[in-house]
Amino acid sequence: MPEVRVLPCTLALFGALGDLALRKLLPALYQLDREDLLHRDTRILALARDDGASEEPLATIERRLRQAVPAKEWDEAVWARFQSRLYHLSMDFLDAGSYQALAELVGEEKTLVAYFATAASVFGGICENLAAAGLAERTRVVLEKPIGHDLESSRAVNDAVARFFPENRIYRIDHYLGKETVQNLIALRFANSLFETQWNQNHISHVEITVAEKVGIEGRWGYFDKAGQLRDMVQNHLLQLLCLIAMDPPADLTADSIRDEKVKVLRALEPIAPEQLATRVVRGQYTAGYIDGKAVPGYLSEENANPNSDAETFVALRVDIRNWRWSGVPFYLRTGKRMPQKHSQIVIHFKEPPHYIFAPEQRSLISNRLIIRLQPDEGIALQVMTKDQGLGKGMQLRTGPLQLNFSETFQTARTPDAYERLLLEVTQGNQNLFVRKDEIEAAWKWCDGLIDGWGRLGEEPKPYPAGSWGPQASVALIARDGRDWYGDL
Ligand code: BG6
């Protein structure tokens, strides 16, 4: 990678005492500081409404940081430096009067990175106040998800921000794009001519994308129940992964070249009509079960649950892409909470050789697969066919992997968290890993069609026990095409 040029800026975290900031953003900034990737003049402004808590905000930040950063990565000297960059300002984000104090803290000369770790309903108001305080010209705004809950509401949020900021200063987060292994998809596909020549409907039979989570709702019922797994995970993370697998090679690595190609994929997604829902999509909701041998409650018995909720915590779907490259190649997507393992992987299944010459009973073995493990145990395995060793074996075939395990191969001490990468990119002014307005809107448009269909048919989620791979219907969904989910235990 080209050298990173560390540039000075002021980072203003709106919602600095919220869960995301305390759990992810501030630890990520600490790690950047530890890696010498924050300029010595960079300041961090923790902006939060005064919530009357007895603990001082900076004391809360220190306490939570010490919990979040692994002990072996905690360094008192780094903390002293980090602390000296950190200022707290109590403000009401919708009160224009509070922005004068912010403007004074920012000073004249530096770029301001304004990270909105708040509800999207206040994004427009914050932008208006930043502009009124004369800060808009040198500000990059970072928008956390969810940006709306459908096409219309996401347009409203985007439009409210666009009144004050041009697209090239808006950074929409999809934290999956900040994961090292997800970025690696670009290198894997476009730095290896080996794969690109095979990457189409002539050679690939189907693709699987699984993002399985072990966690349940983790006290986020209020948000999650209005969203459900389709809006929470598919609309953003899974469709972004699909884009990176399915897009055409960009002309270069600039943000717009990459995003132009991704948006073409999103626009080519075949809508799923209501009459196709029964065979193409499965919604599930977890019931009580066991995770790692420990009993866990069902979704409807979680803290603050509405026992009649019909939100889905699992979705499996068959997606088709209407273009030359992918015509006739189904993409099977699946994601759920309370599954047996935290495990995200993409499996590219290649077609059988055109002419088969081995023993008929070995035919089912024949298929090359490229397995891209995103988390945990990040790496790539290419399954190839070989002959079994030994004089007595004849032409006995076996399938074996060519393995690349990233942490072993690159001897990396730790894999940086996605937010470290994303925050670093914003300070550099690189938009490659952020989602453009037309991408978000194309993704919503496609998902809205599905959600509409569910509404019209009154489609209820199917139960699945916590600790399983989802409802049986998700096995049937892929089995209908004569296939199965790769690697399910
Ligand atoms: C978030 C979702 O965007 O991604 C959560 O809102 C989900 O519901 C999380 O748990 C998963 O992220 P990761 O990085 O743990 O796979």
Coordinates of C-alpha atoms in Angstrom, one line a residue, residues 176-193 195-196 199 207-211 237-250 253 258 262 331 344-348 370-375 378-381 404 406 410 433:
Y176 CA -17.9 -4.0 6.5
L177 CA -16.0 -1.9 3.9
G178 CA -13.4 -1.2 6.6
K179 CA -12.6 -4.8 7.3
E180 CA -9.2 -5.8 6.1
T181 CA -10.5 -9.0 4.4
V182 CA -13.3 -7.2 2.6
Q183 CA -10.7 -4.7 1.1
N184 CA -8.7 -7.8 0.2
L185 CA -11.5 -8.8 -2.2
I186 CA -10.4 -5.9 -4.5
A187 CA -6.8 -7.1 -4.4
L188 CA -7.8 -10.8 -4.9
R189 CA -10.0 -10.0 -7.9
F190 CA -8.1 -7.3 -9.7
A191 CA -4.4 -8.0 -8.9
N192 CA -4.7 -11.7 -10.0
S193 CA -5.5 -12.3 -13.7
F195 CA -9.4 -15.3 -11.2
E196 CA -10.7 -12.5 -13.4
W199 CA -15.2 -14.7 -13.0
V207 CA -22.0 -18.0 -5.2
E208 CA -22.8 -18.1 -1.4
I209 CA -22.4 -15.3 1.0
T210 CA -23.0 -16.1 4.7
V211 CA -22.7 -13.7 7.5
H237 CA -23.3 -5.3 4.5
L238 CA -24.4 -8.3 2.4
L239 CA -25.2 -6.2 -0.7
Q240 CA -21.8 -4.5 -0.4
L241 CA -20.1 -7.9 -0.3
L242 CA -22.2 -9.0 -3.3
C243 CA -21.1 -5.8 -5.1
L244 CA -17.4 -6.4 -4.5
I245 CA -17.8 -10.0 -5.8
A246 CA -20.0 -9.1 -8.8
M247 CA -18.7 -5.8 -10.0
D248 CA -16.7 -5.3 -13.2
P249 CA -13.1 -4.2 -12.9
P250 CA -13.0 -0.5 -12.2
L253 CA -8.8 2.7 -7.7
I258 CA -15.2 1.7 -7.7
K262 CA -20.8 -1.2 -7.6
F331 CA -26.1 -15.7 -5.5
S344 CA -18.6 -14.8 7.5
Q345 CA -17.6 -16.3 4.3
I346 CA -18.0 -16.1 0.6
V347 CA -17.9 -19.3 -1.4
I348 CA -17.5 -19.2 -5.2
L370 CA -12.8 -20.5 -3.8
I371 CA -13.6 -19.9 -0.1
I372 CA -13.0 -16.4 1.2
R373 CA -13.2 -16.4 5.0
L374 CA -13.9 -12.9 6.2
Q375 CA -14.1 -13.6 9.9
E378 CA -9.4 -14.6 7.8
G379 CA -8.0 -16.2 4.7
I380 CA -8.5 -17.8 1.3
A381 CA -8.7 -21.5 0.4
L404 CA -3.7 -18.8 2.6
F406 CA -3.7 -14.1 6.5
F410 CA 1.6 -12.0 7.1
L433 CA -14.5 2.8 1.5

